């Protein structure tokens, strides 16, 4: 071999070697690190898989980007893996990148372009040589912006390929798959917000360098509905109406698929242990119902039950009868809890890092919203569940604070309108609610119900004390109070709920004493006649309201006798005056 050819081969090898140092091998769909990656059974997720494959194979369709969003654990990665394998089998898979927040080799946006370029380079030697030439021309290309990398390593090499006559471009593998965009954390020292910016940057580059050009690629991205994807797809976002969207959690009911998944695996266990009676149809139905559309739940259940050194029947019994009060040597939902803990702690850090949220306790505020979503029950008949906007006002937060509170929890919860057009918080999965309510599962992220009730009691007293009214000259009707509508509603809520919260809140004595010293009971007394005359106030349960306050006063006697005496005086006063208020 002459010197010139030796140098050519040496340069090519050096350029390809440099590329290999800047890719994420673990992100490939068939990576050894992703051995036994989740994928769909042959007869499950048939409809959604068919829709995705139809979109990929219809190269005449105008939208060349598909964005699939879904709640945590809805099965997005399993669908991506299934689609990747089908595309590879059909020779149309150009490249795939599977993000993972817990794998530092594949949780950065900076390695995406190089990894995709590497896979595309394997499809044709001319494309590969163009990539090598780009790296040789600029050895620092991997330190440049995502856009510069995309233009240098993918756009220009493909233009060179197109200008040649050695390949029919229509036969070049064209499907590019990116899974778990929400798990992109940015660079090692980036904050959560910077990580979101990297996700948004990658989406913007895909539009600019692929969708806005004549490149033949069709891109399939899946993600939880977090900030970067959500804002890009919403009206006004740069991908609105540009992307074909599949909202997995809303559009497809996976119950039948989960039933078939468990049924097949339980029957396989039956063969292994020679006992077809170890489970029942009702057992499977119970598990599917508990999953509430969450594929990761049934996958976690099966993994726990199928432990080779344990009895599947005994482990199934543990799953079906497990309660969070048990001594937790047994942790059947450990994998699921780890997922919830990652999402919740990430949301906590992002929320509390905002300067206007300084001093706020994210977990406490979210616990209050969660309690009011599920309904705060006091005795057999009293259940209160104020809507999110009203609760935010009661908590003395700014307007629409509930939206920023759940901004990074969109894969687990959503705000949606009920039948009356009012916004309500909805948790996608019952198992997330179970996680929040069990200290053994939430561990450091757990907030006791009593602590949330104590905080709500304090907020009710603060709302009354700090109310900007001249209590000496109130109007004759509640709706004439010179307050914004939401403030008036939150003031009603504070008065309504105060006795219930007080009877359920430990360690509230000091705050009650301060409330008493600041004429809180007198201010409340001035408001009651207006409220009592308001139609529907307490739905006629004023006597119960009074009795709860009297009960609290009795319990307070030994600890705060002065405050208890004041409350008792007002209770007797209100009992005698209520007939005059009409």
Coordinates of C-alpha atoms in Angstrom, one line a residue:
X1 CA 0.0 0.0 0.0
X2 CA 1.5 3.4 -1.0
X3 CA 2.0 6.3 1.4
X4 CA -1.0 8.2 0.2
X5 CA -3.5 5.4 0.7
X6 CA -1.9 4.7 4.1
X7 CA -2.5 8.3 5.1
X8 CA -6.1 8.2 3.8
X9 CA -6.9 5.0 5.8
X10 CA -5.1 6.4 8.9
X11 CA -7.1 9.7 8.7
X12 CA -10.4 7.8 8.2
X13 CA -9.6 5.6 11.2
X14 CA -8.7 8.6 13.4
X15 CA -11.9 10.4 12.4
X16 CA -14.1 7.4 13.1
X17 CA -12.3 6.8 16.4
X18 CA -13.0 10.3 17.5
X19 CA -16.7 9.9 16.6
X20 CA -16.8 6.7 18.7
X21 CA -15.4 8.5 21.7
X22 CA -18.4 10.9 21.5
X23 CA -21.3 8.5 21.2
X24 CA -23.5 6.8 23.8
X25 CA -23.4 3.0 23.0
X26 CA -25.8 2.2 25.9
X27 CA -28.5 4.3 24.1
X28 CA -28.7 2.0 21.1
X29 CA -31.9 -0.1 20.8
X30 CA -29.9 -3.4 20.9
X31 CA -27.3 -2.3 23.4
X32 CA -26.0 -4.9 25.8
X33 CA -26.7 -2.4 28.6
X34 CA -30.4 -2.6 27.7
X35 CA -30.5 -6.4 27.7
X36 CA -34.0 -7.6 28.2
X37 CA -35.4 -4.1 27.5
X38 CA -39.2 -3.9 27.9
X39 CA -41.2 -4.4 24.8
X40 CA -44.8 -5.3 23.9
X41 CA -46.0 -8.8 23.8
X42 CA -47.1 -9.9 20.3
X43 CA -50.9 -9.5 21.0
X44 CA -50.6 -6.4 23.2
X45 CA -50.6 -2.7 22.3
X46 CA -51.7 -3.8 18.8
X47 CA -53.7 -0.7 18.0
X48 CA -51.2 1.9 19.0
X49 CA -48.2 0.0 17.5
X50 CA -50.2 -0.3 14.3
X51 CA -50.8 3.5 14.3
X52 CA -47.1 4.3 14.8
X53 CA -45.9 1.8 12.2
X54 CA -48.5 3.1 9.7
X55 CA -47.3 6.7 10.3
X56 CA -43.6 5.7 9.9
X57 CA -44.2 3.7 6.7
X58 CA -46.4 6.4 5.0
X59 CA -43.6 8.5 3.6
X60 CA -46.1 10.7 1.7
X61 CA -47.7 12.0 5.0
X62 CA -46.8 15.7 5.5
X63 CA -46.0 15.4 9.2
X64 CA -42.5 13.9 9.5
X65 CA -42.4 14.1 13.3
X66 CA -44.4 12.0 15.7
X67 CA -44.5 12.9 19.4
X68 CA -46.0 10.3 21.7
X69 CA -46.6 11.6 25.3
X70 CA -47.9 9.6 28.2
X71 CA -47.8 9.3 32.0
X72 CA -44.9 7.7 33.8
X73 CA -45.1 3.9 33.5
X74 CA -47.6 4.0 30.6
X75 CA -45.4 1.8 28.4
X76 CA -43.7 4.4 26.1
X77 CA -40.3 2.7 26.2
X78 CA -41.8 -0.7 25.5
X79 CA -43.6 0.7 22.5
X80 CA -40.4 2.4 21.3
X81 CA -38.4 -0.8 21.6
X82 CA -41.1 -2.8 19.8
X83 CA -41.2 -0.2 17.0
X84 CA -37.3 -0.1 16.8
X85 CA -37.1 -3.9 16.4
X86 CA -39.8 -3.9 13.7
X87 CA -38.1 -1.1 11.8
X88 CA -34.8 -2.8 12.0
X89 CA -36.3 -6.0 10.7
X90 CA -37.8 -4.1 7.8
X91 CA -34.4 -2.3 7.1
X92 CA -35.9 1.1 7.7
X93 CA -34.3 1.9 11.1
X94 CA -31.8 4.7 10.6
X95 CA -31.0 5.3 14.2
X96 CA -32.4 5.1 17.7
X97 CA -31.5 6.8 21.0
X98 CA -32.9 5.7 24.3
X99 CA -32.4 8.3 27.1
X100 CA -32.1 7.2 30.7
X101 CA -31.9 9.7 33.6
X102 CA -30.0 7.2 35.8
X103 CA -27.3 6.3 33.1
X104 CA -24.8 9.1 32.9
X105 CA -23.6 7.9 29.5
X106 CA -27.1 8.5 27.9
X107 CA -28.8 11.3 29.7
X108 CA -27.1 14.2 27.8
X109 CA -28.3 16.0 24.7
X110 CA -24.7 16.5 23.6
X111 CA -24.3 12.8 22.7
X112 CA -27.5 12.4 20.7
X113 CA -26.3 13.7 17.3
X114 CA -23.0 11.8 17.4
X115 CA -24.8 8.6 18.3
X116 CA -27.4 9.0 15.5
X117 CA -24.6 9.9 13.0
X118 CA -22.7 6.8 14.0
X119 CA -25.7 4.6 13.2
X120 CA -26.5 6.3 9.9
X121 CA -22.8 6.0 9.0
X122 CA -23.1 2.2 9.3
X123 CA -25.8 2.2 6.6
X124 CA -23.6 3.3 3.8
X125 CA -19.8 3.8 3.4
X126 CA -20.2 7.1 1.5
X127 CA -22.2 8.5 4.4
X128 CA -19.6 7.2 6.8
X129 CA -16.8 8.8 4.8
X130 CA -18.6 12.1 4.8
X131 CA -19.0 12.0 8.6
X132 CA -15.3 11.2 8.9
X133 CA -14.4 14.1 6.6
X134 CA -16.5 16.4 8.8
X135 CA -14.7 15.2 12.0
X136 CA -11.3 15.6 10.3
X137 CA -12.2 19.1 9.1
X138 CA -13.3 20.1 12.6
X139 CA -12.0 17.8 15.4
X140 CA -13.8 20.1 18.0
X141 CA -17.2 19.5 16.4
X142 CA -18.4 17.5 19.4
X143 CA -17.9 20.6 21.6
X144 CA -20.1 22.7 19.4
X145 CA -23.9 23.4 19.7
X146 CA -26.4 20.7 18.9
X147 CA -27.3 22.5 15.7
X148 CA -23.7 22.7 14.5
X149 CA -23.3 19.0 15.2
X150 CA -26.5 18.2 13.3
X151 CA -25.6 20.3 10.3
X152 CA -22.0 19.0 10.2
X153 CA -22.5 15.3 10.9
X154 CA -26.0 14.6 9.4
X155 CA -27.3 17.3 7.1
X156 CA -24.2 17.9 5.0
X157 CA -23.2 14.2 4.8
X158 CA -26.6 13.4 3.5
X159 CA -26.5 16.1 0.9
X160 CA -23.2 14.5 -0.3
X161 CA -24.9 11.1 -0.4
X162 CA -27.8 12.5 -2.4
X163 CA -25.5 14.1 -5.0
X164 CA -23.8 10.8 -5.7
X165 CA -25.2 8.3 -8.1
X166 CA -24.1 5.2 -6.1
X167 CA -27.3 4.8 -4.1
X168 CA -31.0 5.2 -4.5
X169 CA -31.9 7.6 -1.6
X170 CA -35.4 6.2 -1.4
X171 CA -33.8 2.9 -0.1
X172 CA -31.8 4.6 2.7
X173 CA -33.1 3.7 6.2
X174 CA -35.1 6.7 7.3
X175 CA -36.7 6.1 10.7
X176 CA -35.1 7.9 13.7
X177 CA -36.4 7.1 17.1
X178 CA -35.7 9.0 20.3
X179 CA -37.2 7.6 23.6
X180 CA -37.5 9.3 27.0
X181 CA -36.6 12.9 26.0
X182 CA -37.8 14.0 29.4
X183 CA -34.9 12.0 30.9
X184 CA -32.4 14.2 29.2
X185 CA -30.6 16.1 32.0
X186 CA -28.3 18.2 30.0
X187 CA -24.6 18.3 30.9
X188 CA -23.2 17.0 34.2
X189 CA -23.3 20.4 36.0
X190 CA -26.5 21.7 34.5
X191 CA -29.5 22.6 36.7
X192 CA -32.9 21.1 36.2
X193 CA -33.9 24.2 34.2
X194 CA -30.9 23.9 32.0
X195 CA -31.7 20.3 31.4
X196 CA -35.2 21.4 30.2
X197 CA -33.5 24.0 27.9
X198 CA -31.4 21.2 26.4
X199 CA -34.5 19.2 25.6
X200 CA -36.1 22.3 24.0
X201 CA -32.9 22.9 22.1
X202 CA -32.9 19.4 20.7
X203 CA -36.5 19.7 19.6
X204 CA -35.8 23.1 17.9
X205 CA -32.8 21.6 16.1
X206 CA -34.8 18.6 14.8
X207 CA -37.3 21.0 13.3
X208 CA -34.7 23.3 11.8
X209 CA -32.3 20.7 10.4
X210 CA -34.7 17.8 9.6
X211 CA -38.3 18.9 9.3
X212 CA -37.5 22.2 7.5
X213 CA -35.1 20.5 5.0
X214 CA -35.6 17.9 2.3
X215 CA -34.0 15.2 4.3
X216 CA -36.1 12.0 4.1
X217 CA -36.1 11.1 7.8
X218 CA -39.2 10.5 9.9
X219 CA -38.6 11.1 13.6
X220 CA -40.5 9.4 16.4
X221 CA -40.1 10.9 19.8
X222 CA -41.6 9.7 23.1
X223 CA -41.6 11.6 26.4
X224 CA -43.5 12.3 29.5
X225 CA -45.6 15.5 29.0
X226 CA -43.0 17.6 30.7
X227 CA -42.2 21.3 30.1
X228 CA -40.1 21.1 26.9
X229 CA -42.4 18.8 25.0
X230 CA -45.6 20.2 26.4
X231 CA -44.8 23.8 25.5
X232 CA -43.5 22.9 22.0
X233 CA -46.8 21.0 21.2
X234 CA -49.2 23.5 22.8
X235 CA -50.9 26.2 20.7
X236 CA -48.2 28.8 20.1
X237 CA -45.4 26.2 20.4
X238 CA -43.0 25.7 17.4
X239 CA -44.2 22.1 16.9
X240 CA -47.9 22.8 17.2
X241 CA -49.6 21.3 14.1
X242 CA -46.1 20.4 12.8
X243 CA -46.0 17.1 14.8
X244 CA -48.4 14.2 14.6
X245 CA -49.3 13.6 18.3
X246 CA -50.3 10.5 20.2
X247 CA -51.4 11.1 23.8
X248 CA -51.0 7.6 25.1
X249 CA -52.6 7.9 28.5
X250 CA -55.7 9.5 27.1
X251 CA -56.2 7.7 23.8
X252 CA -55.6 4.1 24.5
X253 CA -57.1 1.9 27.2
X254 CA -54.4 -0.7 28.0
X255 CA -56.5 -2.8 30.4
X256 CA -57.1 -5.6 28.0
X257 CA -53.4 -5.7 27.1
X258 CA -52.4 -5.8 30.7
X259 CA -54.8 -8.7 31.4
X260 CA -53.3 -10.7 28.5
X261 CA -49.8 -9.8 29.7
X262 CA -50.4 -11.1 33.2
X263 CA -52.5 -14.1 32.1
X264 CA -49.8 -15.4 29.8
X265 CA -47.0 -15.0 32.4
X266 CA -49.1 -16.5 35.2
X267 CA -49.9 -19.5 32.9
X268 CA -46.2 -19.9 32.2
X269 CA -45.5 -20.0 36.0
X270 CA -48.3 -22.6 36.3
X271 CA -46.3 -24.9 34.0
X272 CA -43.1 -24.3 36.0
X273 CA -44.6 -25.2 39.3
X274 CA -47.2 -27.7 38.0
X275 CA -50.0 -25.9 39.7
X276 CA -52.7 -24.3 37.5
X277 CA -54.7 -23.3 40.5
X278 CA -52.2 -20.9 42.1
X279 CA -54.0 -17.8 40.7
X280 CA -57.6 -16.9 39.7
X281 CA -59.2 -14.7 37.0
X282 CA -60.3 -12.3 39.8
X283 CA -56.7 -12.0 40.9
X284 CA -55.7 -10.8 37.5
X285 CA -58.7 -8.4 37.2
X286 CA -57.8 -6.9 40.6
X287 CA -54.3 -6.3 39.6
X288 CA -55.3 -4.7 36.3
X289 CA -57.8 -2.4 38.1
X290 CA -55.1 -1.4 40.6
X291 CA -52.7 -0.6 37.7
X292 CA -55.1 2.2 36.4
X293 CA -53.6 2.1 33.0
X294 CA -50.0 1.9 34.2
X295 CA -48.1 -0.9 32.4
X296 CA -45.1 -0.5 34.7
X297 CA -47.4 -1.6 37.6
X298 CA -48.2 -5.0 36.2
X299 CA -44.6 -5.4 35.0
X300 CA -43.4 -4.7 38.6
X301 CA -46.0 -7.1 40.0
X302 CA -44.9 -9.9 37.7
X303 CA -41.2 -9.3 38.4
X304 CA -41.9 -9.6 42.1
X305 CA -44.1 -12.7 41.9
X306 CA -41.8 -14.5 39.5
X307 CA -38.8 -14.4 41.8
X308 CA -37.3 -17.9 41.3
X309 CA -36.5 -18.6 44.9
X310 CA -40.0 -17.7 46.2
X311 CA -43.5 -19.1 46.1
X312 CA -45.5 -17.3 43.4
X313 CA -48.8 -18.0 45.3
X314 CA -47.4 -16.5 48.5
X315 CA -46.0 -13.4 46.7
X316 CA -49.3 -12.9 44.8
X317 CA -51.1 -13.0 48.2
X318 CA -48.7 -10.4 49.5
X319 CA -49.5 -8.1 46.5
X320 CA -53.2 -8.5 46.9
X321 CA -53.3 -8.0 50.7
X322 CA -50.4 -5.6 51.1
X323 CA -51.0 -2.5 53.2
X324 CA -48.6 0.3 54.0
X325 CA -48.8 -0.3 57.7
X326 CA -47.0 -3.6 57.6
X327 CA -43.4 -4.0 58.8
X328 CA -41.7 -3.4 55.5
X329 CA -39.2 -6.1 55.1
X330 CA -41.2 -6.9 52.0
X331 CA -41.2 -4.2 49.3
X332 CA -43.3 -5.6 46.4
X333 CA -43.4 -2.2 44.7
X334 CA -39.7 -1.2 45.0
X335 CA -39.2 -0.6 41.3
X336 CA -42.3 1.5 41.1
X337 CA -41.5 3.5 44.2
X338 CA -38.0 4.3 42.8
X339 CA -39.7 5.8 39.7
X340 CA -42.1 7.9 41.8
X341 CA -39.3 9.0 44.1
X342 CA -37.1 10.2 41.1
X343 CA -40.0 12.2 39.6
X344 CA -41.2 13.7 42.9
X345 CA -37.7 14.7 44.1
X346 CA -36.8 16.2 40.7
X347 CA -40.1 18.3 40.8
X348 CA -39.3 19.4 44.4
X349 CA -35.8 20.6 43.5
X350 CA -37.0 22.4 40.4
X351 CA -39.9 24.2 42.2
X352 CA -37.9 25.3 45.3
X353 CA -35.0 26.5 43.1
X354 CA -37.3 29.3 41.7
X355 CA -36.5 32.5 43.6
X356 CA -40.2 33.5 44.0
X357 CA -40.8 30.1 45.7
X358 CA -38.1 30.8 48.3
X359 CA -39.1 29.4 51.7
X360 CA -41.9 27.2 50.3
X361 CA -42.1 23.5 51.1
X362 CA -43.0 21.8 47.8
X363 CA -43.9 18.5 49.4
X364 CA -46.2 20.1 52.0
X365 CA -48.0 22.1 49.4
X366 CA -48.4 19.2 47.1
X367 CA -49.6 17.0 50.0
X368 CA -52.3 19.6 50.7
X369 CA -53.5 19.5 47.1
X370 CA -53.4 15.7 47.1
X371 CA -55.5 15.5 50.2
X372 CA -58.1 17.8 48.8
X373 CA -58.1 16.0 45.5
X374 CA -58.9 12.6 47.1
X375 CA -61.3 14.4 49.6
X376 CA -60.6 15.2 53.2
X377 CA -62.9 13.1 55.3
X378 CA -64.0 14.0 58.8
X379 CA -66.3 11.3 60.2
X380 CA -68.7 9.3 58.1
X381 CA -70.5 12.2 56.4
X382 CA -68.2 15.2 56.1
X383 CA -65.9 15.3 53.0
X384 CA -64.3 18.5 51.8
X385 CA -62.4 18.9 48.6
X386 CA -61.9 22.5 47.5
X387 CA -60.8 22.9 43.9
X388 CA -57.1 23.7 43.2
X389 CA -57.4 27.4 42.5
X390 CA -59.4 27.9 45.8
X391 CA -56.9 25.8 47.8
X392 CA -54.0 27.9 46.3
X393 CA -55.7 31.1 47.5
X394 CA -56.3 29.6 50.9
X395 CA -52.6 28.6 51.1
X396 CA -51.8 32.3 50.3
X397 CA -50.2 31.5 47.0
X398 CA -50.4 33.5 43.8
X399 CA -53.0 33.0 41.1
X400 CA -52.5 29.8 39.1
X401 CA -49.9 28.6 41.6
X402 CA -51.2 25.1 41.3
X403 CA -50.0 25.0 37.7
X404 CA -46.4 25.8 38.6
X405 CA -46.7 23.4 41.5
X406 CA -47.4 20.4 39.2
X407 CA -45.3 21.7 36.3
X408 CA -42.8 18.9 36.7
X409 CA -45.3 16.3 37.7
X410 CA -47.3 16.2 34.5
X411 CA -46.4 12.6 33.9
X412 CA -48.2 11.7 37.2
X413 CA -51.0 14.3 37.6
X414 CA -53.0 16.7 35.5
X415 CA -55.3 19.6 35.8
X416 CA -58.6 19.0 34.0
X417 CA -62.1 20.4 33.9
X418 CA -64.9 18.6 35.6
X419 CA -68.5 18.4 34.3
X420 CA -69.1 21.9 35.7
X421 CA -66.1 23.4 33.9
X422 CA -64.1 23.7 37.1
X423 CA -60.4 22.7 37.2
X424 CA -59.7 19.6 39.2
X425 CA -56.4 17.9 40.0
X426 CA -56.3 14.2 38.8
X427 CA -53.7 11.6 39.6
X428 CA -53.3 9.3 36.7
X429 CA -52.5 6.3 38.9
X430 CA -53.9 5.0 42.1
X431 CA -50.5 3.5 42.9
X432 CA -49.0 7.0 43.1
X433 CA -51.6 8.0 45.6
X434 CA -50.8 4.9 47.6
X435 CA -47.1 5.8 47.4
X436 CA -47.8 9.3 48.8
X437 CA -49.8 7.9 51.7
X438 CA -47.3 5.3 52.9
X439 CA -44.2 6.4 54.7
X440 CA -42.6 3.0 54.2
X441 CA -42.8 3.7 50.4
X442 CA -42.2 7.4 50.1
X443 CA -39.6 7.5 52.9
X444 CA -37.9 10.9 52.9
X445 CA -40.6 12.3 50.6
X446 CA -43.4 11.4 52.9
X447 CA -45.5 14.1 54.5
X448 CA -47.9 13.0 57.3
X449 CA -51.5 13.9 56.8
X450 CA -51.5 15.5 60.3
X451 CA -48.7 17.9 59.2
X452 CA -50.7 19.0 56.2
X453 CA -53.9 19.5 58.3
X454 CA -51.9 21.6 60.8
X455 CA -50.6 23.8 57.9
X456 CA -54.2 24.1 56.6
X457 CA -55.5 25.2 60.0
X458 CA -52.7 27.8 60.2
X459 CA -53.6 29.1 56.7
X460 CA -57.3 29.4 57.7
X461 CA -56.5 31.5 60.7
X462 CA -54.1 33.6 58.7
X463 CA -56.7 34.2 56.0
X464 CA -59.1 35.6 58.7
X465 CA -56.5 37.6 60.6
X466 CA -54.9 39.2 57.5
X467 CA -58.2 39.8 55.7
X468 CA -58.1 43.5 54.5
X469 CA -61.6 44.5 55.7
X470 CA -62.9 47.1 58.1
X471 CA -64.6 44.6 60.4
X472 CA -66.3 47.4 62.3
X473 CA -68.4 48.5 59.2
X474 CA -69.1 45.5 57.0
X475 CA -71.8 45.6 54.3
X476 CA -75.1 43.8 54.9
X477 CA -74.4 41.1 52.3
X478 CA -71.5 38.8 51.7
X479 CA -71.2 39.4 48.0
X480 CA -70.8 43.1 48.7
X481 CA -67.5 42.6 50.6
X482 CA -64.9 44.7 48.8
X483 CA -62.7 41.7 48.0
X484 CA -61.8 39.9 44.7
X485 CA -64.1 36.9 44.1
X486 CA -61.5 34.3 44.6
X487 CA -60.4 36.0 47.9
X488 CA -64.1 35.9 49.1
X489 CA -64.3 32.3 48.2
X490 CA -61.1 31.4 50.0
X491 CA -62.4 33.4 53.1
X492 CA -65.6 31.3 53.1
X493 CA -63.4 28.1 52.8
X494 CA -61.3 29.3 55.7
X495 CA -64.3 29.9 58.0
X496 CA -66.0 26.6 56.8
X497 CA -63.0 24.4 57.4
X498 CA -61.3 25.9 60.4
X499 CA -63.1 23.8 63.1
X500 CA -62.5 20.6 61.3
X501 CA -58.8 21.3 60.7
X502 CA -58.4 22.4 64.4
X503 CA -59.8 19.2 65.7
X504 CA -57.4 17.2 63.5
X505 CA -54.3 19.3 63.8
X506 CA -51.7 18.5 66.5
X507 CA -49.2 21.1 67.7
X508 CA -51.5 24.0 66.9
X509 CA -51.8 25.6 70.3
X510 CA -49.3 28.5 69.8
X511 CA -51.0 29.5 66.6
X512 CA -54.5 29.4 68.2
X513 CA -53.2 31.5 71.1
X514 CA -51.9 34.1 68.6
X515 CA -55.2 34.0 66.7
X516 CA -57.0 34.7 69.9
X517 CA -54.6 37.6 70.9
X518 CA -55.1 39.2 67.5
X519 CA -58.9 39.3 67.8
X520 CA -59.4 36.4 65.4
X521 CA -62.5 35.1 67.0
X522 CA -64.0 38.6 67.0
X523 CA -63.3 39.0 63.3
X524 CA -64.9 35.6 62.7
X525 CA -67.9 36.7 64.8
X526 CA -68.3 39.8 62.6
X527 CA -68.3 37.6 59.4
X528 CA -70.7 34.9 60.6
X529 CA -74.0 36.9 60.3
X530 CA -73.2 37.7 56.6
X531 CA -72.3 34.1 55.9
X532 CA -75.2 32.7 57.8
X533 CA -77.6 34.8 55.6
X534 CA -75.8 33.6 52.5
X535 CA -77.8 30.9 50.7
X536 CA -76.3 27.5 51.0
X537 CA -73.6 28.3 53.5
X538 CA -72.5 25.1 55.2
X539 CA -75.6 23.5 53.7
X540 CA -77.5 24.0 57.0
X541 CA -74.8 22.3 59.1
X542 CA -74.1 25.3 61.2
X543 CA -74.8 23.2 64.4
X544 CA -72.2 20.7 63.4
X545 CA -69.8 23.5 62.7
X546 CA -70.4 24.9 66.2
X547 CA -70.1 21.5 67.8
X548 CA -66.7 20.9 66.2
X549 CA -65.4 24.2 67.6
X550 CA -66.8 23.4 71.0
X551 CA -65.1 20.0 70.9
X552 CA -61.8 21.7 70.1
X553 CA -62.3 24.2 72.9
X554 CA -62.8 21.4 75.4
X555 CA -59.6 19.6 74.3
X556 CA -57.7 22.9 74.5
X557 CA -58.7 23.7 78.1
X558 CA -55.7 22.0 79.9
X559 CA -53.1 23.4 77.4
X560 CA -54.4 26.9 76.6
X561 CA -57.1 27.7 79.2
X562 CA -57.3 31.4 78.2
X563 CA -57.8 30.7 74.5
X564 CA -60.2 27.9 75.3
X565 CA -62.3 30.2 77.5
X566 CA -62.5 32.8 74.7
X567 CA -63.6 30.2 72.1
X568 CA -66.2 28.8 74.5
X569 CA -67.6 32.3 75.1
X570 CA -68.0 32.9 71.3
X571 CA -69.5 29.5 70.8
X572 CA -72.2 30.2 73.3
X573 CA -72.7 33.7 71.8
X574 CA -73.2 32.3 68.3
X575 CA -75.6 29.6 69.5
X576 CA -77.9 32.3 71.0
X577 CA -77.5 34.8 68.2
X578 CA -78.0 32.6 65.1
X579 CA -81.8 33.0 65.1
X580 CA -81.3 36.8 65.0
X581 CA -79.0 36.6 62.0
X582 CA -81.8 35.6 59.7

